[in-house]
Tab-separated table of C-alpha atoms and ligand atoms in Angstrom:
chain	number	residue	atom	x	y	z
J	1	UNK	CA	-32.200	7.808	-8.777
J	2	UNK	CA	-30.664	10.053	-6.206
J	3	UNK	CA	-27.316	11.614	-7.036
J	4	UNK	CA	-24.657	10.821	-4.536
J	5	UNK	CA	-24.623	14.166	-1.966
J	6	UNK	CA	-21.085	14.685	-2.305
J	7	UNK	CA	-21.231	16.457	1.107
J	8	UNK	CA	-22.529	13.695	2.611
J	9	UNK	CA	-19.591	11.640	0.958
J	10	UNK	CA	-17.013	13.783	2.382
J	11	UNK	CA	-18.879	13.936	5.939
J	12	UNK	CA	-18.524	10.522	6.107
J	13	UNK	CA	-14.963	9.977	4.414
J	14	UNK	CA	-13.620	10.175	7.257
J	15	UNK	CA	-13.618	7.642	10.073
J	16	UNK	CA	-16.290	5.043	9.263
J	17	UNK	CA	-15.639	6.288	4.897
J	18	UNK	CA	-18.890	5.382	3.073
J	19	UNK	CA	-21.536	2.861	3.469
J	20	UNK	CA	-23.235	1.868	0.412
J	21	UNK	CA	-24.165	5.100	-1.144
J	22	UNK	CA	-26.949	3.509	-3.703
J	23	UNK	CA	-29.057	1.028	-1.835
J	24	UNK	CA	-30.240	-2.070	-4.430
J	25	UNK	CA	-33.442	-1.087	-3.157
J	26	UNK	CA	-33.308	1.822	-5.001
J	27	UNK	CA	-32.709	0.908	-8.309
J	28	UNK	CA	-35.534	-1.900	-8.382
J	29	UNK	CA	-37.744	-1.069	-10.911
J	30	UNK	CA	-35.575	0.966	-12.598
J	31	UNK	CA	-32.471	0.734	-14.977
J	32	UNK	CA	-28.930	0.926	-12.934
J	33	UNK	CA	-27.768	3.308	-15.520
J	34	UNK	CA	-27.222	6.877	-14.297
J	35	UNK	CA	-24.684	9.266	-15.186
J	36	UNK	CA	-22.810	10.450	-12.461
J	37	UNK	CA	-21.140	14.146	-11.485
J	38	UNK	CA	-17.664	13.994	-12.330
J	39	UNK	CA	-16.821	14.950	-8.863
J	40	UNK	CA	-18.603	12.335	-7.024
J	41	UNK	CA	-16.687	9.254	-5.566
J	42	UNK	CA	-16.049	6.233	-8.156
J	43	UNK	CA	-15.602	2.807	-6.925
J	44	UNK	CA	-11.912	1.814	-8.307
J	45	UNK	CA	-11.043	-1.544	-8.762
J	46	UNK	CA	-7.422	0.151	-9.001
J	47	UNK	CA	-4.861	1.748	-6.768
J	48	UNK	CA	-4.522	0.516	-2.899
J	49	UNK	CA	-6.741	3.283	-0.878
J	50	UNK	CA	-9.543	6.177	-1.739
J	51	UNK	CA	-7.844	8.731	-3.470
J	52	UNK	CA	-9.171	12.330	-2.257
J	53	UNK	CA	-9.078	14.878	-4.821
J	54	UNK	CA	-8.101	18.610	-3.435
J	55	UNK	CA	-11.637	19.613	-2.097
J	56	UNK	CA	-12.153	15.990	-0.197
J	57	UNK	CA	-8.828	16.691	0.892
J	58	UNK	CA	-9.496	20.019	2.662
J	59	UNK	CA	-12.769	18.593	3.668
J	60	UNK	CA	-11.650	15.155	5.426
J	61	UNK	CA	-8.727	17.779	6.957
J	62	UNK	CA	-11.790	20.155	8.222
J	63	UNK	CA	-13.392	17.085	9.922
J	64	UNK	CA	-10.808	15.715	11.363
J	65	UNK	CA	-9.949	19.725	13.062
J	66	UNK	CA	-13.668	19.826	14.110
J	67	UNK	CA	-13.358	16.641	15.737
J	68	UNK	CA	-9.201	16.854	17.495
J	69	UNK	CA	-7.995	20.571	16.450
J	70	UNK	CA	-5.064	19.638	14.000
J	71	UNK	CA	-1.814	20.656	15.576
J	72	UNK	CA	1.127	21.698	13.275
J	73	UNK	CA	5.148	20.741	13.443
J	74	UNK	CA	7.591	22.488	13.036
J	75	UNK	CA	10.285	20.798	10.502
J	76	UNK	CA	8.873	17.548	11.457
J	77	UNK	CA	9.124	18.144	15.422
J	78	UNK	CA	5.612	18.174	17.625
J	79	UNK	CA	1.921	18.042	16.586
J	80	UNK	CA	0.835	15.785	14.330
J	81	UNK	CA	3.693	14.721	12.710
J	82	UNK	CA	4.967	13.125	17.030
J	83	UNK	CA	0.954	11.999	17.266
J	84	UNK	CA	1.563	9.852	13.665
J	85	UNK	CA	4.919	8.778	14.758
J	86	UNK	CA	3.604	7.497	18.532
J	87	UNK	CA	0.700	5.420	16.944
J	88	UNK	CA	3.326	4.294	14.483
J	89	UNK	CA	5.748	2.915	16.773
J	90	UNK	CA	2.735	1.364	18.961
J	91	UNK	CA	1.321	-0.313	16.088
J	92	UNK	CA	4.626	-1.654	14.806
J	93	UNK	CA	6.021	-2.359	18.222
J	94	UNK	CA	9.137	-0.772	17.705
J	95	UNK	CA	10.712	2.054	20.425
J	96	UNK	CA	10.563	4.668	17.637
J	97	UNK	CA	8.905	5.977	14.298
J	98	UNK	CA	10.079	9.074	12.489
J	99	UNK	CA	8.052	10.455	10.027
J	100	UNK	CA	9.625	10.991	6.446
J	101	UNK	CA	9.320	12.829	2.969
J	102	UNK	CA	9.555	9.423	1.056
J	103	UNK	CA	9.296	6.251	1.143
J	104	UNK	CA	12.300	6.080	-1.188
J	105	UNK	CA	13.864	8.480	1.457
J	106	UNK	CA	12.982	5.841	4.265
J	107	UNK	CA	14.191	2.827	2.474
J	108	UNK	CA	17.635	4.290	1.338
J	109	UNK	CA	18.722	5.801	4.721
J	110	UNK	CA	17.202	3.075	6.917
J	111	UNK	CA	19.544	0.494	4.468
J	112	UNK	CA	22.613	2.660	4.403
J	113	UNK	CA	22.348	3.067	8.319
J	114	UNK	CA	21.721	-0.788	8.617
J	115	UNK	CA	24.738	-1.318	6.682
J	116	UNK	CA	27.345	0.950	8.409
J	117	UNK	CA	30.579	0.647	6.585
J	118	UNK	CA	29.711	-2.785	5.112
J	119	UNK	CA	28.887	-2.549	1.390
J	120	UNK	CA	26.897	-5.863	0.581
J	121	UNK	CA	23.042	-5.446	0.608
J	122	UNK	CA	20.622	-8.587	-0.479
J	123	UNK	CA	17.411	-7.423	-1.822
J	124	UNK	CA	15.413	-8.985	-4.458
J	125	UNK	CA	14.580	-8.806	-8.066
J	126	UNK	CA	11.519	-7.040	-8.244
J	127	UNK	CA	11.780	-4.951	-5.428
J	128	UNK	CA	11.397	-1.123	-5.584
J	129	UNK	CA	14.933	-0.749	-3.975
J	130	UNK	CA	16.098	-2.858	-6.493
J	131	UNK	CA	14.441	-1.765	-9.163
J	132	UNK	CA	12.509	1.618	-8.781
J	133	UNK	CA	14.944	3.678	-6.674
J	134	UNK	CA	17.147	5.407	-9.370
J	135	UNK	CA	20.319	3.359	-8.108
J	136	UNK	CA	19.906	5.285	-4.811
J	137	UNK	CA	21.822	2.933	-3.101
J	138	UNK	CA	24.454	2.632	-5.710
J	139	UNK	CA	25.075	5.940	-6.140
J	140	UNK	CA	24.851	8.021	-3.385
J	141	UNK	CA	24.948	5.564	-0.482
J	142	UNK	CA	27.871	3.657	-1.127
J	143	UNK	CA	26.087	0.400	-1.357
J	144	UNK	CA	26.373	-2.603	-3.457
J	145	UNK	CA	22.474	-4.399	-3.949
J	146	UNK	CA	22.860	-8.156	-4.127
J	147	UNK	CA	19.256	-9.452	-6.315
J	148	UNK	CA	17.991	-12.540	-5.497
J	149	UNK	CA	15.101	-14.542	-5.964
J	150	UNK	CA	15.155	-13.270	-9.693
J	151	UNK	CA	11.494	-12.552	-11.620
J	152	UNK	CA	10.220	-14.299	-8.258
J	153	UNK	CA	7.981	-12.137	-5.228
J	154	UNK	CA	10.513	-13.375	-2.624
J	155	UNK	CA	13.987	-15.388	-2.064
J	156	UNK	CA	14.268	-18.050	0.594
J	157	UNK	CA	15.924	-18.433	3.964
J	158	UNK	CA	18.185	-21.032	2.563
J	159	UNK	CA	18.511	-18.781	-1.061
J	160	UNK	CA	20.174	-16.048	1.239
J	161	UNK	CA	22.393	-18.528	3.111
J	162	UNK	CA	23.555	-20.012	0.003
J	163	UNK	CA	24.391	-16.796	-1.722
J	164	UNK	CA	25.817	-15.927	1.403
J	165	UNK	CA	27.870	-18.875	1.797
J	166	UNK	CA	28.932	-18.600	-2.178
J	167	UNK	CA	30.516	-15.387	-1.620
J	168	UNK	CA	33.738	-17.032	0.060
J	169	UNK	CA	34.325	-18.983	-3.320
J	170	UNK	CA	32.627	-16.674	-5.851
J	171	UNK	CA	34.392	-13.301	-4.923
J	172	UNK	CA	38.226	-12.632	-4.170
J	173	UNK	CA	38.596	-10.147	-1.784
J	174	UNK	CA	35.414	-9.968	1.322
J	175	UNK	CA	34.059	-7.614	2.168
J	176	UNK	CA	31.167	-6.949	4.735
J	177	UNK	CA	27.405	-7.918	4.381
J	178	UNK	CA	25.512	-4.584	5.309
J	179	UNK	CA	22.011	-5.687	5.504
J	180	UNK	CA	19.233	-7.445	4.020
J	181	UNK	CA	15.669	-5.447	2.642
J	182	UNK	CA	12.534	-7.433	1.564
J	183	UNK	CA	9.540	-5.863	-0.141
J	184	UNK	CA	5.953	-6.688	1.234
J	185	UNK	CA	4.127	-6.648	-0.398
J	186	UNK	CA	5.626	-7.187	-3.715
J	187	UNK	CA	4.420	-4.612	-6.110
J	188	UNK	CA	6.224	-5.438	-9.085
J	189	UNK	CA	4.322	-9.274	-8.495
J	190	UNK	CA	1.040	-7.784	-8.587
J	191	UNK	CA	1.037	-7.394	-4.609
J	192	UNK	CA	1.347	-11.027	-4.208
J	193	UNK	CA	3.357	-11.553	-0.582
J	194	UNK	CA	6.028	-12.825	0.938
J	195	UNK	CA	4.827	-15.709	3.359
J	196	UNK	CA	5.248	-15.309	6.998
J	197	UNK	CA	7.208	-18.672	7.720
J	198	UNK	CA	9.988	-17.664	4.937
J	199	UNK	CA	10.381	-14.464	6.647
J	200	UNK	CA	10.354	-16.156	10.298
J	201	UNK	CA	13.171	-18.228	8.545
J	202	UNK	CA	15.128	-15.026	7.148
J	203	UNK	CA	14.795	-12.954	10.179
J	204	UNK	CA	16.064	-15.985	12.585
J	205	UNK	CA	19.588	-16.411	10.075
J	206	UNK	CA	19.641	-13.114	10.086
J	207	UNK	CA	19.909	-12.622	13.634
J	208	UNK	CA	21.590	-15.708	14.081
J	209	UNK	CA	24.546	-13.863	11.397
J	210	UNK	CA	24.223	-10.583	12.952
J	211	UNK	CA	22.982	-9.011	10.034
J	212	UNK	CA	19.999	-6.247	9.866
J	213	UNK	CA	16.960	-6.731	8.482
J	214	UNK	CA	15.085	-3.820	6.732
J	215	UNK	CA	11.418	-4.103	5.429
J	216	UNK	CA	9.895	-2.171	2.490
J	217	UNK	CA	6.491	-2.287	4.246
J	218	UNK	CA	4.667	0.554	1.871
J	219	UNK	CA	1.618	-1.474	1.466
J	220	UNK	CA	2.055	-3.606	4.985
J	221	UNK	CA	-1.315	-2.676	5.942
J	222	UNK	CA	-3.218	-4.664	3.024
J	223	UNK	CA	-0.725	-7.527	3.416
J	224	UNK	CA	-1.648	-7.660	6.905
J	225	UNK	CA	-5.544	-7.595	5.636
J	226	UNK	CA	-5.091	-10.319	3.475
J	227	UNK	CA	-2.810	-12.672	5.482
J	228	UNK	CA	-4.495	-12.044	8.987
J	229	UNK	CA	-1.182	-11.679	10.170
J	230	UNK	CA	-0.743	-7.913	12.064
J	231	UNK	CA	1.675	-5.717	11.364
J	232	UNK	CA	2.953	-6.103	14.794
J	233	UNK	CA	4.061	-9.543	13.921
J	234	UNK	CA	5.193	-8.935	10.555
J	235	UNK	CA	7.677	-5.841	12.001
J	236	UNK	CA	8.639	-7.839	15.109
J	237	UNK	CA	11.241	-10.104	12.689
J	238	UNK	CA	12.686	-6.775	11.147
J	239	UNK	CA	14.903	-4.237	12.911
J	240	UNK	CA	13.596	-1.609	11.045
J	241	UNK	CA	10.105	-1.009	8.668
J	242	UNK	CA	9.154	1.576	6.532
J	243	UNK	CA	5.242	2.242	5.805
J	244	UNK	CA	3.710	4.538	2.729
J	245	UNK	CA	1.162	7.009	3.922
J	246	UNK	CA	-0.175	7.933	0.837
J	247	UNK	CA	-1.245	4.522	-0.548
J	248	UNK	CA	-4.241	3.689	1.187
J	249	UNK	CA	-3.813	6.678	3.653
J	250	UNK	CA	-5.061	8.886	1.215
J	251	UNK	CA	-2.773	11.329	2.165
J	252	UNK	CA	-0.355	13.659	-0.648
J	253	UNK	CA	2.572	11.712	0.225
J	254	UNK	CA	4.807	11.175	3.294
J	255	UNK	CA	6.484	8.222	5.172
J	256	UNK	CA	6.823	6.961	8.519
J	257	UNK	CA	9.997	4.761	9.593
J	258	UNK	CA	10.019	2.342	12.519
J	259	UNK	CA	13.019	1.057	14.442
J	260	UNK	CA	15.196	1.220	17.683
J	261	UNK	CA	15.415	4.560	19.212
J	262	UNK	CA	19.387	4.362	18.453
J	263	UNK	CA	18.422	4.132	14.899
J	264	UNK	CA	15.728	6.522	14.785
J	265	UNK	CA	17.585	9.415	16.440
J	266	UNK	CA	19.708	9.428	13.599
J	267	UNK	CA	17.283	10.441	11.475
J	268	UNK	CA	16.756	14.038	11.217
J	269	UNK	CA	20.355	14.691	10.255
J	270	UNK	CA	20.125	12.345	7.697
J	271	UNK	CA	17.527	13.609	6.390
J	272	UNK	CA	18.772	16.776	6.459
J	273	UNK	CA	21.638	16.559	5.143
J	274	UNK	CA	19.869	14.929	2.048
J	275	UNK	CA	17.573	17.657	1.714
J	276	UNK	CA	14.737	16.495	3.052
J	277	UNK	CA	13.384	18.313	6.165
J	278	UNK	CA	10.244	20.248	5.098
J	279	UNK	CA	9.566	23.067	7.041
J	280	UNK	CA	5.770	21.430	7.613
J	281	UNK	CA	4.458	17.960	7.120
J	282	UNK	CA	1.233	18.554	9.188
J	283	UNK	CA	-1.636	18.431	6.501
J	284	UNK	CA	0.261	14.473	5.507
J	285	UNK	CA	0.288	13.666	9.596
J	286	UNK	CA	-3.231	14.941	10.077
J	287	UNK	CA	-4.599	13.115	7.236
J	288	UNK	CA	-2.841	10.171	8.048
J	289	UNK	CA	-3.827	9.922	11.582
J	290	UNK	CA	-7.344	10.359	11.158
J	291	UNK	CA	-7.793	7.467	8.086
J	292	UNK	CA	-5.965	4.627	10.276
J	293	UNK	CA	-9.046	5.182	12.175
J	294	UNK	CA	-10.968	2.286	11.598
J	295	UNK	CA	-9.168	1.548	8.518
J	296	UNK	CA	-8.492	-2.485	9.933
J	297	UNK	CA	-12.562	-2.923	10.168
J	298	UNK	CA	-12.798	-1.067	6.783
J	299	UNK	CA	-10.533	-3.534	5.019
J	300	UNK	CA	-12.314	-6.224	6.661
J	301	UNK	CA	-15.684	-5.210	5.373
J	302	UNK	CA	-14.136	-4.586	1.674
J	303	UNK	CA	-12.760	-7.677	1.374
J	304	UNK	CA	-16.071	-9.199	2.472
J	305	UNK	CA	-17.654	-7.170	-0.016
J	306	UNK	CA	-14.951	-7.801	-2.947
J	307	UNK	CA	-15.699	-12.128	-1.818
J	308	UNK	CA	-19.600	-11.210	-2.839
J	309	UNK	CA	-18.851	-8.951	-6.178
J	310	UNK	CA	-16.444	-11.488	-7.407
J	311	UNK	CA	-18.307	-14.575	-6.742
J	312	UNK	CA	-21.289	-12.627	-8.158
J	313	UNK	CA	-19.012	-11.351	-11.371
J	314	UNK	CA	-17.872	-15.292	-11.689
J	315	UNK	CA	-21.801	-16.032	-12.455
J	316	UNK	CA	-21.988	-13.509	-15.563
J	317	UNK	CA	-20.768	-15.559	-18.744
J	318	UNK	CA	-17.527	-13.844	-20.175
J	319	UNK	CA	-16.159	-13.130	-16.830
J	320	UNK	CA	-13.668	-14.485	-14.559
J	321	UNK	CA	-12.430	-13.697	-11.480
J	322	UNK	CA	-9.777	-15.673	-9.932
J	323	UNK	CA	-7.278	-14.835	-6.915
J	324	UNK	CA	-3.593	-14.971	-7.610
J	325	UNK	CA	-1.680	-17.779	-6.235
J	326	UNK	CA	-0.493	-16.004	-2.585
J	327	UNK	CA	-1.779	-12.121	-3.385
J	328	UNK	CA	-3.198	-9.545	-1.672
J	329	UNK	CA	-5.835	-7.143	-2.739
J	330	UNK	CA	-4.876	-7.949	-6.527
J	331	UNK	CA	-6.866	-10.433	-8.489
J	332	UNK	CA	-6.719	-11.501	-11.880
J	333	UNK	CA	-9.701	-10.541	-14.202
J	334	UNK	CA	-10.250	-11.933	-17.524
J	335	UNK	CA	-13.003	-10.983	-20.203
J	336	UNK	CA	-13.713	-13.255	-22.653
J	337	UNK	CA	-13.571	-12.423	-26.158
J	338	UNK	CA	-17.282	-12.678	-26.789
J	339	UNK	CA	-17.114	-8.886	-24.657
J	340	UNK	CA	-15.357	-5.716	-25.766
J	341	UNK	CA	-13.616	-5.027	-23.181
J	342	UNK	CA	-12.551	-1.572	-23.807
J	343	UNK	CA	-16.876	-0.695	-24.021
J	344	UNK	CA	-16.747	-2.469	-21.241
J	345	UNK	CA	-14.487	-0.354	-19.327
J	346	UNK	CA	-16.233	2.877	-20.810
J	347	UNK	CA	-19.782	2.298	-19.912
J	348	UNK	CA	-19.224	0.889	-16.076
J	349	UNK	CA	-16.916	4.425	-15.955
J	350	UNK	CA	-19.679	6.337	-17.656
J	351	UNK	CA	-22.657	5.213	-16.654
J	352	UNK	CA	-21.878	3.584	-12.721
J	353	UNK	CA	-19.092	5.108	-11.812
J	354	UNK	CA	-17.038	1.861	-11.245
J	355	UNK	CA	-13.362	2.171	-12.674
J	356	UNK	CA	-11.540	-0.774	-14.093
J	357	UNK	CA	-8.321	-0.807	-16.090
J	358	UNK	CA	-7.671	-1.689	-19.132
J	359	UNK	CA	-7.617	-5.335	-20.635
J	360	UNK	CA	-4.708	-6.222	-22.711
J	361	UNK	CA	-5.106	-7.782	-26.067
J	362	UNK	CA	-6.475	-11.396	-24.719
J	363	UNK	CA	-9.153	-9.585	-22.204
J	364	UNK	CA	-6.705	-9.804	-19.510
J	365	UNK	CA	-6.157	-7.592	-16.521
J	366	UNK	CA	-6.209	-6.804	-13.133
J	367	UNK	CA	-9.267	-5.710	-10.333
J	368	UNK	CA	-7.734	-4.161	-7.000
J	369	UNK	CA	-9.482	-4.238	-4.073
J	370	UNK	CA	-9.330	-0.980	-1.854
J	371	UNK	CA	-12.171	0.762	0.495
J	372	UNK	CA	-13.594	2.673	-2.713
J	373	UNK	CA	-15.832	-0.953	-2.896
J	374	UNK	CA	-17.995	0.457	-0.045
J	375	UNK	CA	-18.974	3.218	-1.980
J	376	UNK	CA	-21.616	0.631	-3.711
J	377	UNK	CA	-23.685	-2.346	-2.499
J	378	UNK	CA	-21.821	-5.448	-4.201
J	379	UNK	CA	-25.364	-6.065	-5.839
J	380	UNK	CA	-25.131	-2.837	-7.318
J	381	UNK	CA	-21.550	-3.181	-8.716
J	382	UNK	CA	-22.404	-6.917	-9.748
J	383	UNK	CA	-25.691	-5.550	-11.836
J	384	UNK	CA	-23.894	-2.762	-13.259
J	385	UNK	CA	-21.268	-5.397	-14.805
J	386	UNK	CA	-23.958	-7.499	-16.240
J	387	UNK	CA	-26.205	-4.515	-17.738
J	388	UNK	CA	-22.113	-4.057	-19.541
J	389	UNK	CA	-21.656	-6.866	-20.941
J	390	UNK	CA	-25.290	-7.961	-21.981
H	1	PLP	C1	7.035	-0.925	-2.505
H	1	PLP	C2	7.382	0.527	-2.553
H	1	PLP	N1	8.408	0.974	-1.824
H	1	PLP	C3	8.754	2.274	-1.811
H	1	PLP	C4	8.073	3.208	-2.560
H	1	PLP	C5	8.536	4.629	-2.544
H	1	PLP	O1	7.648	5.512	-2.003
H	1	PLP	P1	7.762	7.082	-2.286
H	1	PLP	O2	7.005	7.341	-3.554
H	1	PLP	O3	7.138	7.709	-1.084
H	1	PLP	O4	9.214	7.407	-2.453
H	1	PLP	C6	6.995	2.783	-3.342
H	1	PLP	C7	6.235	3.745	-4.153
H	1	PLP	O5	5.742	3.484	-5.193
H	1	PLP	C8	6.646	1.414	-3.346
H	1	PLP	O6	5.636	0.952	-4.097
């Protein structure tokens, strides 16, 4: 069996990233197992995007200079950094996009500039503002976070009104509601979503009350993959929307936040002021820019290819692979006790180069879907599972 041409991998990581690199055709005859180069490019059923490491990195960067000559900012202003924030804005509809360090950075300032003087912000549960954010909002921005919909992915329209409406009895002295920030997906929910008639129903109170709406949009991109809804839609019932960069992007990090020119222009003294400008945040813009190319018929293709490997998976005994009750690119995987899962998780590593997580005590846990599945044929992931377990 051929090894993978890791050149060839990174030529084509770009743009149109890898078609199956291992035809079936080529392992008829002969066993599936192979032991791959550690540097060559697993399939992980973790994670939300292809992960480059350093050398992929430069080498996606070189290709994408070869093909557009990369053009560098200058603390944030011109180059790639305006070319990300353009295609931003167009593909979220709003007037403006500013690129930022964080998303945590994007989040906090968008809410606290939402808010204005007004102290009250609704966010739920098992959201990363909420929960993952270091009391951000607490503690440097002024801002008192209101959780609802507790343990749950989402609240509803008529959960906000009534907490809302509660206030007037529940609490002595008033004081203002700043905004309101929902997660979408929901990462602490296993990346299940929020559905697009609740947050039709929250957006229209919402502007009915006057109050701003902020979405944690990080992973928006595979919710919009999953649901069929675009991201257009989805950030046409927010005023403003933060998107990740570096969780399907591939890139080392960065941000991008979407809103009304008013808003936007803002920014850079905010951020500023809270230490974030970076003198350069072209090699993140750059890398950025040239993986949203094509990235909408890439998702398409993996989950088409994820629908074939699971259904295939479903047909080995021991295995199960069901989707979670309104999820994304999460699904639940269970091995059955007649397998051990952690040789299990060893040998597809070892000897395919497919990465799974591990199983908790009862054989449960988790496969993601991400654009690493192209990387095999599904008949050659599906075979490499059974030759696992058998
Ligand atoms: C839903 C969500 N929002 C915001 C963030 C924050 O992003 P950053 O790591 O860029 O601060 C994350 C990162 O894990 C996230 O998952």
């Amino acid at each position: 069996m051929p090894a993978i041409d890791r050149r060839q991998f990174l030529q084509r990581s770009g743009a149109v990233l890898l078609p199956a690199i291992l035809p079936v055709a080529a392992m008829a005859g002969q066993s599936t197992k192979q032991e791959l180069p550690a540097d060559e490019p697993p399939v992980n059923f973790f994670g939300d995007g292809a992960d480059f490491n350093p050398a992929q990195y430069i080498e996606t960067l070189q290709k994408a200079n070869a093909k557009e000559p990369i053009r560098r900012d200058f603390y944030g202003q011109g180059g790639a950094v305006a070319a990300l924030e353009k295609k931003m804005a167009e593909i979220t509809g709003k007037e403006k996009a500013i690129y930022m360090p964080t998303g945590t950075l994007a989040n906090q300032l968008a809410i606290a500039e939402l808010s204005g003087a007004n102290t009250k912000v609704f966010v739920q549960d098992m959201s990363h503002v909420y929960r993952d954010e270091a009391d951000a909002a607490q503690s440097v921005f002024g801002k008192r976070l209101m959780p609802l919909g507790m343990g749950q992915t989402y609240f509803t329209a008529a959960e906000l009104k009534d907490a809302i409406d509660g206030l007037k009895s529940k609490e002595v002295f008033a004081s203002g509601i700043g905004a309101v920030s929902i997660e979408n997906p929901v990462r602490r929910t296993d990346g299940r979503m929020v559905p697009i008639d609740e947050i039709s129903k929250i957006s229209a109170y919402c502007r009915e009350n006057k109050i701003p709406l902020h979405m944690d949009g990080a992973r928006i991109f595979m919710t919009a993959a999953w649901s069929g809804v675009s991201v257009k839609e989805y950030a046409s019932y927010f005023d403003t929307v933060y998107i990740s960069l570096y969780k399907y992007f591939g890139t080392a990090g960065g941000a991008v936040l979407c809103g009304n020119s008013s808003l936007i222009d803002k920014m850079p003294h905010l951020i500023k002021i809270h230490g974030g400008t970076v003198f350069g945040n072209w090699v993140n813009a750059a890398m950025a820019l040239h993986r949203m190319e094509g990235f909408e018929g890439r998702m398409k293709e993996s989950i088409q290819k994820a629908n074939i490997v699971f259904e295939g998976l479903n047909k080995i005994k021991g295995l199960k692979v069901t989707t979670l009750d309104g999820g994304t690119n999460i699904y639940a995987f269970e091995i059955g006790s007649g397998i051990n899962a952690g040789t299990l998780q060893q040998k597809l590593n070892k000897d395919f180069g497919i990465r799974i997580p591990p199983a908790d005590k009862n054989g449960k846990t988790t496969l993601t879907v991400n654009e690493t599945i192209l990387y095999r044929e599904p008949a050659y992931i599906i075979k490499a599972f059974e030759s696992c377990v058998s």
